[in-house]
Amino acid sequence: MFIDRARIIVESGAGGDGAVAFRREKYVPRGGPAGGDGGEGGSVIAVADQEINTLQAFRRHRKWAAKKGENGGAKDCFGKAADDVLVPVPLGTLIYDIDTGKLIADMTHHGQRVVLAKGGRGGRGNSHFATPAVRAPTYAEKGEPGERREMRLELKVLADVGLLGYPSVGKSSLIRKVSGAKPQVAAYHFTTLNPILGMVNLDESRSFVMADIPGLIEGASEGVGLGDEFLRHIERTRVLIHVLDAGGSEGRDPIDDFHVINQELAKYSDKLTKKKQLVAANKIDLITDMSQLDKLREEIEAEGYEFFPICTLDGRGLKLLMERAWQIIESTPKVELETPDTSIIYDVKPDDFKVKVEDGVYYLTGKRVQKLVNMTNFDDYVSLRRFEKAWKYMDLEKLLKKEGIKEGDTVNLYGVEFTYTARKHGEDTPQEDEE
């Protein structure tokens, strides 16, 4: 089954907690702190794989989660980092963040890797917090939490040449004849139900990828027939081959077919109408009066298109058509991809903080706030003091005052509640008391 759209959930692992430990060794009377750092949590990473050509694997496997890093140990032993989770995707996959609608990456080359959810950093052990004043700290940092994101995957196959035309005009027969692709061929409409890729080899040094998409009919842009949902798969091609039934075996006028399909392309995207288009008049073996073919040629060429009579049954005209397609590929710049980025840049902006007031409770949110809360041990005095310093550094009190907070109001930070006490003049840190 061909699947070209999918939604997945990715969760990275949290970092391991730092350890609180002290050296107790013979002949070391003042051993000092020796708590190791926690290991990094596993990340979820998308990997482009040329052996995959569909998103079918995501039908039943929607959630991809990495594990937490191990906690630190005594004797400055670091916790083990968790393994990353690799998500294989086909070439041509576009990955979007559903919450923001932002395009995260365009997977265009084999082996390309993109971090979808970054693993949390391991917490530091108490050995990091020793100072001349505090030589035996009992504080260690908790591991940084992981991330949870929902992604939308959209596949646009990467091909140099795209075939288009009405059903049963011979597109599948054409790609079977010139490549190793084996699409279904039968004497009824819509035998091709999903895009087919084939490699066309002209000689040892010249080859290109051809894509056959399901047949279009009038009204496809409005959902008639198979609709236009597969047209995205020829958006990245450099040349289109428009296949016509020159023999009229379906009882239709090939000129009318030609105009109808081009109208559907225009309704879908202006980009498709600007692509170089070759017209392949197929089934010439069924023509008894060659003047019909000459008339068809005149009308097509009068509109500025190159005309190639072919027969997919015996191969007539196919070599000339493929050679011309190659010439256009060589002279046409590659289609500009959606983004050149190969990885996500994590950038938390100062305006990430938000305040929402409900029933007298001030809910303060933001990525940095959430990270600070999750990495703080509120039962430890030293850890709480570090939290207060971070609170001051991020200037969160000013934000709360702007929203009208008063003495005695409740502040909620991701489930942790404080009673707000205004900072007195000259104090270095705000005075919040945990409830």
Short mmCIF file of C-alpha atoms in Angstrom, two decimals:
data_model
loop_
_atom_site.label_atom_id
_atom_site.label_comp_id
_atom_site.label_asym_id
_atom_site.label_seq_id
_atom_site.Cartn_x
_atom_site.Cartn_y
_atom_site.Cartn_z
CA MET A 1 0.00 0.00 0.00
CA PHE A 2 1.31 3.45 -0.92
CA ILE A 3 1.04 5.98 1.91
CA ASP A 4 2.31 9.53 1.33
CA ARG A 5 1.00 11.32 4.44
CA ALA A 6 1.41 10.47 8.11
CA ARG A 7 1.29 11.98 11.60
CA ILE A 8 3.65 10.82 14.31
CA ILE A 9 4.48 11.65 17.92
CA VAL A 10 8.12 11.84 18.97
CA GLU A 11 9.39 11.88 22.55
CA SER A 12 13.01 12.28 23.54
CA GLY A 13 14.38 10.87 26.77
CA ALA A 14 15.08 12.94 29.87
CA GLY A 15 18.63 13.28 31.12
CA GLY A 16 19.71 11.20 34.10
CA ASP A 17 19.92 12.84 37.52
CA GLY A 18 23.25 13.86 38.98
CA ALA A 19 24.40 11.98 42.07
CA VAL A 20 25.18 13.15 45.58
CA ALA A 21 28.14 11.15 46.86
CA PHE A 22 31.38 11.57 48.81
CA ARG A 23 34.75 9.88 48.63
CA ARG A 24 35.42 7.47 51.49
CA GLU A 25 38.82 6.00 50.81
CA LYS A 26 41.64 4.92 53.03
CA TYR A 27 44.41 7.50 53.32
CA VAL A 28 42.10 10.23 51.89
CA PRO A 29 40.89 12.02 55.03
CA ARG A 30 39.16 14.86 53.19
CA GLY A 31 37.74 13.04 50.19
CA GLY A 32 35.17 15.62 49.24
CA PRO A 33 32.17 15.37 46.88
CA ALA A 34 32.28 12.64 44.22
CA GLY A 35 28.83 12.52 42.66
CA GLY A 36 28.83 11.76 38.92
CA ASP A 37 26.75 13.38 36.19
CA GLY A 38 23.65 11.82 34.73
CA GLY A 39 23.72 10.48 31.18
CA GLU A 40 22.09 12.27 28.27
CA GLY A 41 18.61 11.21 27.25
CA GLY A 42 18.09 9.64 23.84
CA SER A 43 17.09 11.83 20.90
CA VAL A 44 14.61 10.97 18.15
CA ILE A 45 16.28 11.40 14.76
CA ALA A 46 14.79 11.13 11.27
CA VAL A 47 17.05 9.39 8.75
CA ALA A 48 16.52 9.50 4.98
CA ASP A 49 16.67 6.00 3.47
CA GLN A 50 16.72 5.44 -0.29
CA GLU A 51 15.46 1.87 0.17
CA ILE A 52 12.06 3.15 1.38
CA ASN A 53 9.51 4.64 -1.02
CA THR A 54 6.39 5.01 1.12
CA LEU A 55 5.29 6.12 4.59
CA GLN A 56 3.40 2.87 5.13
CA ALA A 57 5.46 1.97 8.22
CA PHE A 58 3.86 4.87 10.09
CA ARG A 59 0.34 3.46 9.80
CA ARG A 60 0.83 1.28 12.87
CA HIS A 61 3.94 2.81 14.41
CA ARG A 62 2.89 6.35 15.30
CA LYS A 63 4.82 6.96 18.51
CA TRP A 64 8.64 7.04 18.59
CA ALA A 65 10.09 7.45 22.07
CA ALA A 66 13.67 7.40 23.34
CA LYS A 67 14.72 6.29 26.82
CA LYS A 68 15.98 8.29 29.76
CA GLY A 69 19.70 8.56 30.51
CA GLU A 70 21.03 6.69 33.52
CA ASN A 71 21.57 8.51 36.80
CA GLY A 72 25.07 9.41 37.88
CA GLY A 73 26.90 7.28 40.44
CA ALA A 74 29.44 7.48 43.20
CA LYS A 75 33.18 7.97 42.60
CA ASP A 76 32.41 10.50 39.86
CA CYS A 77 30.91 7.79 37.67
CA PHE A 78 28.83 9.20 34.83
CA GLY A 79 25.49 7.67 33.99
CA LYS A 80 25.19 5.92 30.62
CA ALA A 81 23.66 7.99 27.81
CA ALA A 82 20.51 6.51 26.31
CA ASP A 83 20.51 5.31 22.71
CA ASP A 84 18.99 7.54 20.05
CA VAL A 85 15.87 6.35 18.25
CA LEU A 86 16.17 6.45 14.45
CA VAL A 87 13.09 7.07 12.32
CA PRO A 88 13.71 5.94 8.71
CA VAL A 89 11.84 7.99 6.09
CA PRO A 90 11.90 7.88 2.26
CA LEU A 91 13.73 10.45 0.18
CA GLY A 92 11.52 13.43 -0.56
CA THR A 93 9.82 13.48 2.85
CA LEU A 94 8.89 16.89 4.25
CA ILE A 95 8.61 17.06 8.04
CA TYR A 96 6.39 19.70 9.66
CA ASP A 97 5.83 20.61 13.30
CA ILE A 98 2.07 20.41 13.74
CA ASP A 99 1.92 22.90 16.63
CA THR A 100 3.73 25.67 14.76
CA GLY A 101 3.11 24.61 11.16
CA LYS A 102 6.83 25.19 10.55
CA LEU A 103 8.74 23.08 8.05
CA ILE A 104 11.43 21.29 10.04
CA ALA A 105 13.33 19.55 7.25
CA ASP A 106 13.26 18.33 3.68
CA MET A 107 14.83 14.87 3.45
CA THR A 108 16.51 14.91 0.05
CA HIS A 109 19.65 12.76 0.20
CA HIS A 110 20.44 9.29 1.49
CA GLY A 111 21.71 9.22 5.06
CA GLN A 112 20.54 12.75 5.89
CA ARG A 113 19.76 13.08 9.60
CA VAL A 114 17.51 15.56 11.37
CA VAL A 115 16.89 15.78 15.11
CA LEU A 116 13.12 15.78 15.71
CA ALA A 117 13.28 15.76 19.52
CA LYS A 118 16.53 16.41 21.36
CA GLY A 119 17.37 14.32 24.40
CA GLY A 120 17.65 16.03 27.76
CA ARG A 121 21.03 16.95 29.22
CA GLY A 122 22.17 14.92 32.19
CA GLY A 123 22.09 16.60 35.57
CA ARG A 124 25.40 17.53 37.18
CA GLY A 125 26.61 15.70 40.27
CA ASN A 126 27.48 17.43 43.52
CA SER A 127 31.17 17.45 42.63
CA HIS A 128 30.43 20.38 40.29
CA PHE A 129 29.11 22.58 43.10
CA ALA A 130 32.00 22.47 45.54
CA THR A 131 33.35 25.93 46.40
CA PRO A 132 35.85 27.21 48.98
CA ALA A 133 32.88 28.20 51.11
CA VAL A 134 30.83 25.01 50.56
CA ARG A 135 33.26 22.11 50.41
CA ALA A 136 30.70 19.34 50.89
CA PRO A 137 27.62 20.27 48.82
CA THR A 138 24.64 18.01 49.27
CA TYR A 139 23.01 19.26 46.12
CA ALA A 140 22.92 17.61 42.68
CA GLU A 141 21.09 18.67 39.57
CA LYS A 142 18.16 16.78 38.13
CA GLY A 143 18.27 15.71 34.51
CA GLU A 144 16.83 17.99 31.84
CA PRO A 145 13.40 16.78 30.67
CA GLY A 146 12.90 15.45 27.17
CA GLU A 147 10.63 16.88 24.50
CA ARG A 148 7.33 15.73 23.11
CA ARG A 149 6.34 16.94 19.63
CA GLU A 150 3.79 15.98 17.03
CA MET A 151 4.98 15.86 13.43
CA ARG A 152 3.31 15.70 10.04
CA LEU A 153 5.12 13.82 7.29
CA GLU A 154 4.40 14.50 3.63
CA LEU A 155 6.09 12.60 0.83
CA LYS A 156 6.98 14.22 -2.49
CA VAL A 157 8.84 11.71 -4.60
CA LEU A 158 12.08 12.89 -6.19
CA ALA A 159 12.03 12.34 -9.95
CA ASP A 160 13.50 14.09 -12.99
CA VAL A 161 10.63 13.33 -15.38
CA GLY A 162 6.93 13.13 -14.61
CA LEU A 163 4.26 11.40 -16.71
CA LEU A 164 0.76 12.81 -16.83
CA GLY A 165 -2.38 12.27 -18.84
CA TYR A 166 -5.84 10.73 -18.81
CA PRO A 167 -6.34 7.16 -17.57
CA SER A 168 -5.54 4.40 -20.11
CA VAL A 169 -3.44 6.58 -22.44
CA GLY A 170 -0.40 4.33 -21.92
CA LYS A 171 1.63 5.98 -19.14
CA SER A 172 2.20 2.70 -17.30
CA SER A 173 3.13 0.94 -20.54
CA LEU A 174 5.60 3.73 -21.29
CA ILE A 175 7.42 3.51 -17.96
CA ARG A 176 7.50 -0.30 -18.21
CA LYS A 177 9.06 -0.05 -21.65
CA VAL A 178 11.84 2.42 -20.83
CA SER A 179 12.69 1.38 -17.23
CA GLY A 180 12.65 -1.57 -14.86
CA ALA A 181 9.42 -0.46 -13.20
CA LYS A 182 6.56 -2.97 -13.36
CA PRO A 183 3.28 -1.12 -12.80
CA GLN A 184 -0.01 -2.89 -13.41
CA VAL A 185 -1.29 -2.66 -16.97
CA ALA A 186 -4.88 -3.60 -17.81
CA ALA A 187 -7.72 -2.65 -20.13
CA TYR A 188 -9.60 -0.52 -17.62
CA HIS A 189 -9.22 2.91 -16.06
CA PHE A 190 -7.19 3.76 -12.97
CA THR A 191 -4.99 0.67 -12.97
CA THR A 192 -2.32 2.93 -11.42
CA LEU A 193 -3.46 3.87 -7.93
CA ASN A 194 -0.21 5.32 -6.60
CA PRO A 195 2.92 6.96 -8.00
CA ILE A 196 5.41 4.60 -9.67
CA LEU A 197 9.14 5.36 -9.96
CA GLY A 198 11.42 3.92 -12.64
CA MET A 199 15.08 4.41 -13.52
CA VAL A 200 15.66 5.13 -17.21
CA ASN A 201 19.19 4.18 -18.36
CA LEU A 202 20.15 5.68 -21.72
CA ASP A 203 23.73 4.39 -21.49
CA GLU A 204 26.39 3.72 -18.86
CA SER A 205 26.75 7.38 -17.91
CA ARG A 206 23.28 8.81 -18.50
CA SER A 207 20.22 7.95 -16.45
CA PHE A 208 17.27 9.67 -14.81
CA VAL A 209 14.28 8.90 -12.63
CA MET A 210 10.79 8.88 -14.13
CA ALA A 211 7.57 9.08 -12.13
CA ASP A 212 4.17 7.84 -13.29
CA ILE A 213 1.24 9.29 -11.35
CA PRO A 214 -2.38 8.06 -11.42
CA GLY A 215 -4.44 9.32 -14.33
CA LEU A 216 -6.19 12.67 -14.15
CA ILE A 217 -9.63 13.52 -15.48
CA GLU A 218 -11.71 16.67 -15.72
CA GLY A 219 -12.63 17.95 -12.28
CA ALA A 220 -9.64 16.30 -10.59
CA SER A 221 -8.89 19.55 -8.73
CA GLU A 222 -12.36 19.24 -7.18
CA GLY A 223 -11.87 15.60 -6.16
CA VAL A 224 -13.34 13.84 -9.21
CA GLY A 225 -11.79 10.43 -9.90
CA LEU A 226 -8.66 10.07 -7.79
CA GLY A 227 -8.53 13.85 -7.45
CA ASP A 228 -5.28 15.79 -7.57
CA GLU A 229 -3.74 14.44 -4.37
CA PHE A 230 -0.86 12.83 -6.29
CA LEU A 231 0.15 15.92 -8.27
CA ARG A 232 2.58 16.91 -5.50
CA HIS A 233 4.75 14.03 -6.67
CA ILE A 234 5.63 15.79 -9.93
CA GLU A 235 6.21 19.22 -8.39
CA ARG A 236 9.95 18.52 -8.20
CA THR A 237 10.38 17.17 -11.71
CA ARG A 238 12.29 19.15 -14.32
CA VAL A 239 10.29 18.02 -17.34
CA LEU A 240 6.77 16.65 -17.87
CA ILE A 241 5.78 14.17 -20.55
CA HIS A 242 2.12 14.59 -21.42
CA VAL A 243 0.87 11.29 -22.88
CA LEU A 244 -2.09 11.43 -25.30
CA ASP A 245 -4.17 8.66 -26.85
CA ALA A 246 -3.52 9.60 -30.49
CA GLY A 247 -5.42 6.55 -31.69
CA GLY A 248 -8.63 7.64 -29.97
CA SER A 249 -9.17 4.16 -28.54
CA GLU A 250 -11.22 5.59 -25.67
CA GLY A 251 -13.45 7.62 -27.95
CA ARG A 252 -12.07 10.96 -26.75
CA ASP A 253 -10.45 13.78 -28.69
CA PRO A 254 -6.71 13.93 -27.72
CA ILE A 255 -6.66 17.73 -28.15
CA ASP A 256 -9.55 18.10 -25.69
CA ASP A 257 -7.74 15.76 -23.28
CA PHE A 258 -4.60 17.86 -23.59
CA HIS A 259 -6.38 21.10 -22.71
CA VAL A 260 -8.39 19.58 -19.86
CA ILE A 261 -5.31 18.15 -18.13
CA ASN A 262 -3.39 21.42 -18.46
CA GLN A 263 -6.33 23.27 -16.95
CA GLU A 264 -6.26 20.91 -13.97
CA LEU A 265 -2.51 21.53 -13.58
CA ALA A 266 -3.11 25.29 -13.56
CA LYS A 267 -5.77 24.93 -10.86
CA TYR A 268 -3.38 22.93 -8.70
CA SER A 269 -0.22 25.05 -9.01
CA ASP A 270 1.25 27.69 -11.26
CA LYS A 271 4.61 25.96 -10.87
CA LEU A 272 3.42 22.96 -12.88
CA THR A 273 2.25 25.10 -15.79
CA LYS A 274 5.71 26.66 -16.06
CA LYS A 275 7.54 23.35 -16.38
CA LYS A 276 8.86 22.22 -19.75
CA GLN A 277 6.32 19.83 -21.26
CA LEU A 278 6.82 17.28 -24.03
CA VAL A 279 3.77 15.81 -25.73
CA ALA A 280 3.91 12.07 -26.49
CA ALA A 281 1.19 10.92 -28.92
CA ASN A 282 0.81 7.24 -28.03
CA LYS A 283 -0.98 4.35 -29.80
CA ILE A 284 0.00 5.47 -33.31
CA ASP A 285 -0.30 1.81 -34.33
CA LEU A 286 -4.10 2.26 -34.11
CA ILE A 287 -4.16 5.18 -36.55
CA THR A 288 -5.30 4.22 -40.07
CA ASP A 289 -5.38 7.72 -41.51
CA MET A 290 -2.01 9.38 -40.83
CA SER A 291 -3.46 12.78 -41.66
CA GLN A 292 -5.08 12.65 -38.21
CA LEU A 293 -1.63 12.42 -36.66
CA ASP A 294 -0.36 15.29 -38.80
CA LYS A 295 -3.32 17.43 -37.74
CA LEU A 296 -2.66 16.61 -34.08
CA ARG A 297 1.00 17.55 -34.51
CA GLU A 298 0.11 20.90 -36.08
CA GLU A 299 -2.25 21.84 -33.27
CA ILE A 300 0.17 20.83 -30.51
CA GLU A 301 3.18 22.55 -32.09
CA ALA A 302 1.09 25.67 -32.78
CA GLU A 303 0.72 26.02 -29.01
CA GLY A 304 4.50 25.86 -28.55
CA TYR A 305 4.95 22.24 -27.43
CA GLU A 306 7.32 19.64 -28.84
CA PHE A 307 5.49 16.67 -30.38
CA PHE A 308 6.67 13.04 -30.34
CA PRO A 309 4.62 10.21 -31.93
CA ILE A 310 5.28 6.96 -30.02
CA CYS A 311 4.03 3.41 -29.68
CA THR A 312 4.59 1.72 -26.33
CA LEU A 313 3.63 -1.61 -27.86
CA ASP A 314 6.58 -1.88 -30.25
CA GLY A 315 8.81 0.91 -28.87
CA ARG A 316 8.62 3.30 -31.83
CA GLY A 317 9.69 6.85 -31.02
CA LEU A 318 10.61 6.10 -27.40
CA LYS A 319 14.36 6.51 -27.81
CA LEU A 320 13.98 9.94 -29.42
CA LEU A 321 11.58 11.00 -26.65
CA MET A 322 13.92 9.84 -23.88
CA GLU A 323 16.91 11.56 -25.50
CA ARG A 324 15.01 14.84 -25.68
CA ALA A 325 13.92 14.48 -22.06
CA TRP A 326 17.57 14.00 -21.08
CA GLN A 327 18.61 17.14 -22.95
CA ILE A 328 16.02 19.19 -21.07
CA ILE A 329 17.09 17.69 -17.74
CA GLU A 330 20.69 18.64 -18.42
CA SER A 331 19.80 22.23 -19.36
CA THR A 332 17.23 22.82 -16.60
CA PRO A 333 18.34 23.81 -13.08
CA LYS A 334 17.32 21.50 -10.30
CA VAL A 335 14.06 22.37 -8.59
CA GLU A 336 14.66 24.49 -5.50
CA LEU A 337 13.89 22.43 -2.44
CA GLU A 338 11.82 23.62 0.48
CA THR A 339 14.74 24.19 2.84
CA PRO A 340 18.51 23.66 2.85
CA ASP A 341 18.53 22.94 6.57
CA THR A 342 19.68 19.52 7.70
CA SER A 343 19.05 19.92 11.41
CA ILE A 344 16.90 21.79 13.86
CA ILE A 345 18.35 24.79 15.63
CA TYR A 346 16.89 25.07 19.12
CA ASP A 347 16.48 28.74 19.97
CA VAL A 348 14.46 29.74 23.02
CA LYS A 349 13.59 33.41 22.72
CA PRO A 350 13.04 35.73 25.72
CA ASP A 351 9.39 36.22 24.78
CA ASP A 352 8.77 32.51 25.29
CA PHE A 353 7.30 33.25 28.73
CA LYS A 354 3.52 33.55 29.08
CA VAL A 355 1.22 34.35 32.02
CA LYS A 356 -2.40 33.21 32.27
CA VAL A 357 -4.62 34.12 35.22
CA GLU A 358 -7.41 31.74 36.26
CA ASP A 359 -9.34 31.95 39.56
CA GLY A 360 -6.67 34.15 41.08
CA VAL A 361 -3.82 31.78 40.21
CA TYR A 362 -1.03 33.04 37.96
CA TYR A 363 0.09 30.27 35.60
CA LEU A 364 3.56 31.02 34.29
CA THR A 365 4.69 28.93 31.30
CA GLY A 366 7.62 28.75 28.92
CA LYS A 367 10.23 26.24 27.85
CA ARG A 368 12.92 27.66 30.10
CA VAL A 369 10.51 27.82 33.04
CA GLN A 370 9.51 24.20 32.53
CA LYS A 371 13.14 23.11 32.28
CA LEU A 372 14.04 25.04 35.44
CA VAL A 373 11.19 23.47 37.44
CA ASN A 374 11.95 19.94 36.28
CA MET A 375 15.66 20.26 37.08
CA THR A 376 15.17 21.73 40.57
CA ASN A 377 14.92 19.75 43.80
CA PHE A 378 12.65 21.95 45.89
CA ASP A 379 13.34 19.87 49.03
CA ASP A 380 16.98 20.94 49.00
CA TYR A 381 17.91 24.40 50.27
CA VAL A 382 20.89 24.88 47.92
CA SER A 383 18.83 23.76 44.94
CA LEU A 384 16.08 26.21 45.92
CA ARG A 385 18.57 29.07 46.12
CA ARG A 386 19.81 28.24 42.63
CA PHE A 387 16.19 28.33 41.47
CA GLU A 388 15.77 31.81 42.96
CA LYS A 389 18.88 33.06 41.16
CA ALA A 390 17.57 31.71 37.87
CA TRP A 391 14.19 33.36 38.60
CA LYS A 392 15.90 36.70 39.03
CA TYR A 393 18.07 36.24 35.94
CA MET A 394 15.03 35.54 33.73
CA ASP A 395 13.25 38.61 35.18
CA LEU A 396 10.05 36.65 35.76
CA GLU A 397 8.92 38.82 38.67
CA LYS A 398 8.71 41.85 36.38
CA LEU A 399 6.48 39.84 34.02
CA LEU A 400 4.15 38.88 36.87
CA LYS A 401 3.93 42.48 38.10
CA LYS A 402 2.96 43.56 34.61
CA GLU A 403 0.00 41.19 34.86
CA GLY A 404 -1.06 42.73 38.17
CA ILE A 405 0.16 40.19 40.72
CA LYS A 406 -0.18 41.23 44.39
CA GLU A 407 1.26 40.12 47.69
CA GLY A 408 -0.19 36.74 48.72
CA ASP A 409 -1.29 35.65 45.23
CA THR A 410 -0.53 32.12 44.07
CA VAL A 411 1.94 31.37 41.27
CA ASN A 412 1.77 28.01 39.51
CA LEU A 413 4.84 26.74 37.61
CA TYR A 414 3.87 23.47 35.95
CA GLY A 415 2.24 22.08 39.09
CA VAL A 416 4.61 23.66 41.60
CA GLU A 417 2.80 26.44 43.51
CA PHE A 418 4.26 29.42 45.39
CA THR A 419 2.75 32.21 47.45
CA TYR A 420 4.08 35.42 45.98
CA THR A 421 5.93 37.79 48.27
CA ALA A 422 7.20 41.02 46.75
CA ARG A 423 10.95 41.41 46.84
CA LYS A 424 12.10 43.99 49.34
CA HIS A 425 14.53 46.72 48.39
CA GLY A 426 18.11 45.50 48.44
CA GLU A 427 17.31 41.80 48.34
CA ASP A 428 19.18 39.76 45.74
CA THR A 429 16.49 37.16 45.18
CA PRO A 430 12.69 37.14 45.26
CA GLN A 431 11.04 35.77 48.36
CA GLU A 432 8.68 33.02 47.27
CA ASP A 433 7.53 30.41 49.76
CA GLU A 434 6.62 26.96 48.48
CA GLU A 435 3.26 25.78 49.66
#
